[in-house]
CSV table of C-alpha atoms in Angstrom, one decimal:
chain,number,residue,atom,x,y,z
S,1,MET,CA,100.9,110.4,108.6
S,2,LYS,CA,98.8,110.1,105.5
S,3,THR,CA,95.1,109.7,106.2
S,4,TRP,CA,92.3,108.3,104.0
S,5,THR,CA,88.6,109.2,104.2
S,6,VAL,CA,86.2,106.3,104.5
S,7,MET,CA,82.4,106.0,103.8
S,8,LEU,CA,80.6,103.3,105.7
S,9,VAL,CA,77.6,101.6,104.0
S,10,ASP,CA,75.4,99.5,106.3
S,11,HIS,CA,71.8,99.7,107.4
S,12,ASP,CA,73.0,98.8,110.9
S,13,ARG,CA,73.9,102.2,112.4
S,14,LEU,CA,75.1,100.6,115.6
S,15,PHE,CA,77.6,98.4,113.8
S,16,SER,CA,78.7,101.3,111.7
S,17,ALA,CA,79.3,103.5,114.8
S,18,ALA,CA,81.4,100.7,116.3
S,19,LEU,CA,83.4,100.2,113.1
S,20,ALA,CA,84.0,104.0,112.8
S,21,THR,CA,85.4,104.0,116.4
S,22,LEU,CA,87.6,101.0,115.6
S,23,ILE,CA,89.2,102.4,112.4
S,24,GLY,CA,89.1,106.0,113.3
S,25,GLY,CA,92.2,105.8,115.5
S,26,GLY,CA,94.5,104.8,112.6
S,27,PRO,CA,95.2,106.4,109.2
S,28,PHE,CA,91.5,106.3,108.3
S,29,ARG,CA,88.9,109.0,109.0
S,30,VAL,CA,85.2,108.1,108.6
S,31,SER,CA,83.6,111.0,106.6
S,32,ALA,CA,80.1,109.6,106.0
S,33,HIS,CA,77.6,106.9,106.8
S,34,ALA,CA,75.0,105.5,104.3
S,35,ALA,CA,72.3,102.9,104.7
S,36,SER,CA,72.6,101.5,101.2
S,37,ALA,CA,74.7,101.7,98.0
S,38,ASP,CA,72.2,104.0,96.5
S,39,ASP,CA,72.3,106.3,99.5
S,40,ALA,CA,76.1,106.3,99.2
S,41,LEU,CA,75.9,107.3,95.6
S,42,ASP,CA,73.6,110.2,96.6
S,43,LEU,CA,76.2,111.4,99.1
S,44,ILE,CA,78.9,111.1,96.4
S,45,ALA,CA,76.7,113.1,94.0
S,46,ASP,CA,76.4,115.8,96.6
S,47,GLY,CA,80.1,116.1,96.9
S,48,ASP,CA,81.4,113.5,99.3
S,49,GLN,CA,84.6,112.0,97.8
S,50,PRO,CA,85.8,109.1,100.0
S,51,ASP,CA,89.1,107.3,99.3
S,52,MET,CA,87.5,104.0,100.4
S,53,ILE,CA,84.0,102.7,100.8
S,54,VAL,CA,83.4,99.9,103.3
S,55,LEU,CA,80.2,98.1,102.5
S,56,ALA,CA,78.5,95.5,104.8
S,57,LEU,CA,77.2,92.5,102.8
S,58,GLN,CA,74.4,90.6,104.5
S,59,ASP,CA,73.8,87.6,102.3
S,60,GLY,CA,75.1,88.2,98.8
S,61,MET,CA,71.7,88.6,97.2
S,62,PRO,CA,71.6,89.9,93.6
S,63,GLU,CA,70.5,93.4,94.7
S,64,GLU,CA,73.5,93.7,97.0
S,65,ILE,CA,75.9,92.6,94.3
S,66,ALA,CA,74.2,95.1,91.9
S,67,GLY,CA,74.8,97.8,94.5
S,68,ILE,CA,78.6,97.1,94.5
S,69,ARG,CA,78.5,97.3,90.7
S,70,ARG,CA,76.7,100.7,90.8
S,71,LEU,CA,79.3,102.0,93.3
S,72,ARG,CA,82.1,100.8,91.1
S,73,GLU,CA,80.6,102.7,88.2
S,74,GLY,CA,79.9,105.8,90.2
S,75,THR,CA,83.2,106.3,92.1
S,76,SER,CA,87.0,105.7,91.9
S,77,ALA,CA,87.1,104.9,95.6
S,78,ARG,CA,88.5,101.6,96.7
S,79,ILE,CA,85.6,99.3,97.7
S,80,VAL,CA,85.8,96.9,100.6
S,81,VAL,CA,83.1,94.3,101.3
S,82,LEU,CA,82.6,93.2,104.9
S,83,ALA,CA,80.7,89.9,104.9
S,84,ASP,CA,78.9,88.1,107.8
S,85,THR,CA,80.3,84.8,106.5
S,86,ILE,CA,82.8,83.9,103.7
S,87,ALA,CA,80.8,82.4,100.9
S,88,ASP,CA,82.5,81.4,97.6
S,89,ARG,CA,79.6,82.5,95.4
S,90,SER,CA,79.2,86.0,97.0
S,91,LEU,CA,82.9,86.5,97.1
S,92,SER,CA,83.3,85.7,93.4
S,93,GLN,CA,80.3,87.9,92.5
S,94,SER,CA,81.6,90.8,94.6
S,95,LEU,CA,85.0,90.7,92.9
S,96,LYS,CA,83.4,90.6,89.5
S,97,ALA,CA,81.2,93.5,90.5
S,98,GLY,CA,84.3,95.6,91.3
S,99,ALA,CA,85.1,95.1,95.0
S,100,ASP,CA,88.8,95.5,95.9
S,101,ALA,CA,88.5,93.4,99.0
S,102,TYR,CA,86.3,90.8,100.6
S,103,LEU,CA,86.7,90.4,104.4
S,104,ASN,CA,85.0,88.7,107.2
S,105,LYS,CA,83.3,90.8,109.9
S,106,SER,CA,84.7,88.3,112.5
S,107,MET,CA,88.3,89.1,111.8
S,108,SER,CA,90.5,90.7,114.4
S,109,SER,CA,90.7,94.5,114.5
S,110,GLU,CA,94.5,94.3,113.8
S,111,SER,CA,93.9,92.2,110.7
S,112,LEU,CA,91.2,94.5,109.5
S,113,LEU,CA,93.3,97.6,109.8
S,114,ARG,CA,96.2,95.9,108.1
S,115,SER,CA,93.9,94.7,105.3
S,116,LEU,CA,92.5,98.2,104.8
S,117,ARG,CA,96.0,99.6,104.5
S,118,LEU,CA,96.8,97.0,101.9
S,119,VAL,CA,93.7,97.9,99.9
S,120,MET,CA,94.8,101.6,99.9
S,121,LEU,CA,98.2,100.6,98.5
S,122,GLY,CA,96.5,99.0,95.5
S,123,GLU,CA,96.3,95.4,96.7
S,124,VAL,CA,93.3,93.1,96.3
S,125,VAL,CA,92.6,91.5,99.7
S,126,TYR,CA,90.7,88.3,100.1
S,127,PRO,CA,90.7,85.1,102.3
S,128,THR,CA,93.7,82.9,101.5
S,129,HIS,CA,91.8,79.7,101.1
S,130,VAL,CA,89.9,81.1,98.1
S,131,ALA,CA,93.0,82.3,96.2
S,132,GLY,CA,92.1,80.0,93.3
S,133,LEU,CA,88.6,81.5,93.1
S,134,LEU,CA,90.0,85.0,93.0
S,135,MET,CA,92.3,84.2,90.1
S,136,ALA,CA,89.4,82.7,88.2
S,137,ALA,CA,87.3,85.9,88.9
S,138,ALA,CA,90.3,88.1,87.9
S,139,ASN,CA,90.5,86.4,84.6
S,140,GLU,CA,87.0,87.6,83.8
S,141,ARG,CA,87.6,91.1,85.2
S,142,PRO,CA,89.9,93.5,83.3
S,143,GLN,CA,92.2,94.9,85.9
S,144,HIS,CA,95.8,94.9,86.9
S,145,THR,CA,96.6,92.0,89.2
S,146,PRO,CA,99.5,93.0,91.5
S,147,THR,CA,102.6,90.7,91.3
S,148,PRO,CA,103.1,88.7,94.5
S,149,ILE,CA,106.1,89.9,96.5
S,150,ALA,CA,108.6,87.3,97.8
S,151,MET,CA,108.8,87.4,101.5
S,152,PRO,CA,112.3,87.0,103.0
S,153,PRO,CA,112.6,86.8,106.8
S,154,SER,CA,112.2,90.3,108.3
S,155,GLY,CA,115.4,89.5,110.3
S,156,ASP,CA,117.4,90.1,107.1
S,157,LEU,CA,116.7,93.8,107.5
S,158,SER,CA,118.8,96.0,109.7
S,159,LYS,CA,117.3,98.1,112.5
S,160,ARG,CA,117.8,101.2,110.3
S,161,GLU,CA,116.1,99.6,107.3
S,162,VAL,CA,113.1,98.7,109.4
S,163,GLN,CA,112.9,102.3,110.7
S,164,ILE,CA,112.9,103.6,107.1
S,165,LEU,CA,110.2,101.2,106.1
S,166,ARG,CA,108.1,102.3,109.0
S,167,CYS,CA,108.7,105.9,108.0
S,168,LEU,CA,107.5,105.0,104.5
S,169,LEU,CA,104.3,103.6,105.9
S,170,ALA,CA,103.8,107.0,107.6
S,171,GLY,CA,103.8,108.6,104.1
S,172,GLN,CA,107.1,110.4,104.6
S,173,SER,CA,109.3,111.5,101.7
S,174,ASN,CA,113.1,110.8,101.6
S,175,LYS,CA,113.8,114.3,102.8
S,176,ALA,CA,111.4,113.9,105.8
S,177,ILE,CA,112.9,110.5,106.6
S,178,ALA,CA,116.4,111.9,106.5
S,179,ARG,CA,115.3,114.8,108.8
S,180,ASN,CA,113.5,112.6,111.3
S,181,LEU,CA,116.2,109.9,111.5
S,182,HIS,CA,119.0,112.5,111.5
S,183,ILE,CA,120.8,111.1,108.5
S,184,THR,CA,121.4,112.4,105.0
S,185,GLU,CA,119.0,112.0,102.1
S,186,SER,CA,121.6,110.1,100.2
S,187,THR,CA,121.9,107.7,103.1
S,188,VAL,CA,118.1,107.2,103.0
S,189,LYS,CA,118.3,106.4,99.3
S,190,MET,CA,121.1,103.9,99.9
S,191,HIS,CA,119.1,102.1,102.6
S,192,PHE,CA,116.1,102.1,100.3
S,193,LYS,CA,118.1,100.5,97.6
S,194,ASN,CA,119.3,97.8,100.0
S,195,VAL,CA,115.7,97.2,101.3
S,196,MET,CA,114.3,96.8,97.7
S,197,ARG,CA,117.0,94.2,96.9
S,198,LYS,CA,116.4,92.2,100.1
S,199,ILE,CA,112.6,92.1,99.8
S,200,ASN,CA,112.5,91.8,96.0
S,201,ALA,CA,110.4,95.0,95.7
S,202,GLN,CA,110.3,97.1,92.5
S,203,ASN,CA,109.0,100.3,94.0
S,204,ARG,CA,108.0,102.1,97.2
S,205,THR,CA,104.4,100.8,97.0
S,206,GLN,CA,105.6,97.2,96.9
S,207,ALA,CA,108.0,97.9,99.8
S,208,ALA,CA,105.1,99.4,101.8
S,209,VAL,CA,102.9,96.3,101.1
S,210,TRP,CA,105.8,94.0,102.2
S,211,ALA,CA,106.1,96.1,105.4
S,212,ILE,CA,102.4,95.8,106.3
S,213,GLN,CA,102.3,92.1,105.5
S,214,ASN,CA,105.2,91.6,107.8
S,215,GLY,CA,103.5,93.4,110.7
S,216,LEU,CA,105.4,96.7,110.6
S,217,SER,CA,103.5,99.8,111.8
S,218,PRO,CA,104.0,103.5,110.7
S,219,LEU,CA,106.7,105.3,112.6
S,220,VAL,CA,105.2,108.5,114.1
S,221,THR,CA,107.8,111.2,114.7
S,222,ALA,CA,107.5,114.5,116.5
C-alpha cells in the first residue's frame, strides 16, 4: 500500500501525539512535529520533505493565515487545516492562502482519514455547506479545480469491479492487481474500462476519488 509522510503543526503536543496515533495506522506516516508554521519551514529547510502538512488553526488570526501562506510558498506538500470551529472567514482566507483542505477537529476519525486520502489524490476538501464560499475563493486563486464526479449507486458495480477499485486504492498496478486477483492483465483492463464508464471517471485518480467517496477501503493482499 502506498504511504504518505505527514508533518503535524500544532503547539499542542498532546493533541499532535493523539492525531499521530490516529492517522498512523493507515496509509499515512507522521514524520515530524512542529509547533508553528515557521518551525515547520525550518524542518523543511533542514531536509524534511513531507507529502502533507496538517496544521491546527486556533482562531484564524492574520498571523495564522500568514503562516499558511508561507508554507504554501515554501513547499509543494498538500496543506490541510484542522480548525476548532468552522468559520466562513477563516475558511475563505485559508483557501486563498493556499490550503488544500479545511476540516473540523470534531469530525469522526473515519471521515478524517477519508478526507486526507482525497487530499492526496488532488482533491480540495471542505465542509459541504460552504461550497459556494469555496467557489468564490477559487475564482480568486489560480489553481486547477477538479471536475465533480457523478456518483451512480455503488450497487451498479460487480463484486470484481469493487475488488479492482479497492486494489487501486492500495496503489497497485494493473500487473499487481492481475496477480493478486488471479486474473489476466487484459481482464483487469477490461474491468477498469467498465468501471470508468459506470462511474463517469476519466482516469485512475478520478476512479480512486469515487471509491473513497463511496466508502471503499484499500484491499490489502498478501
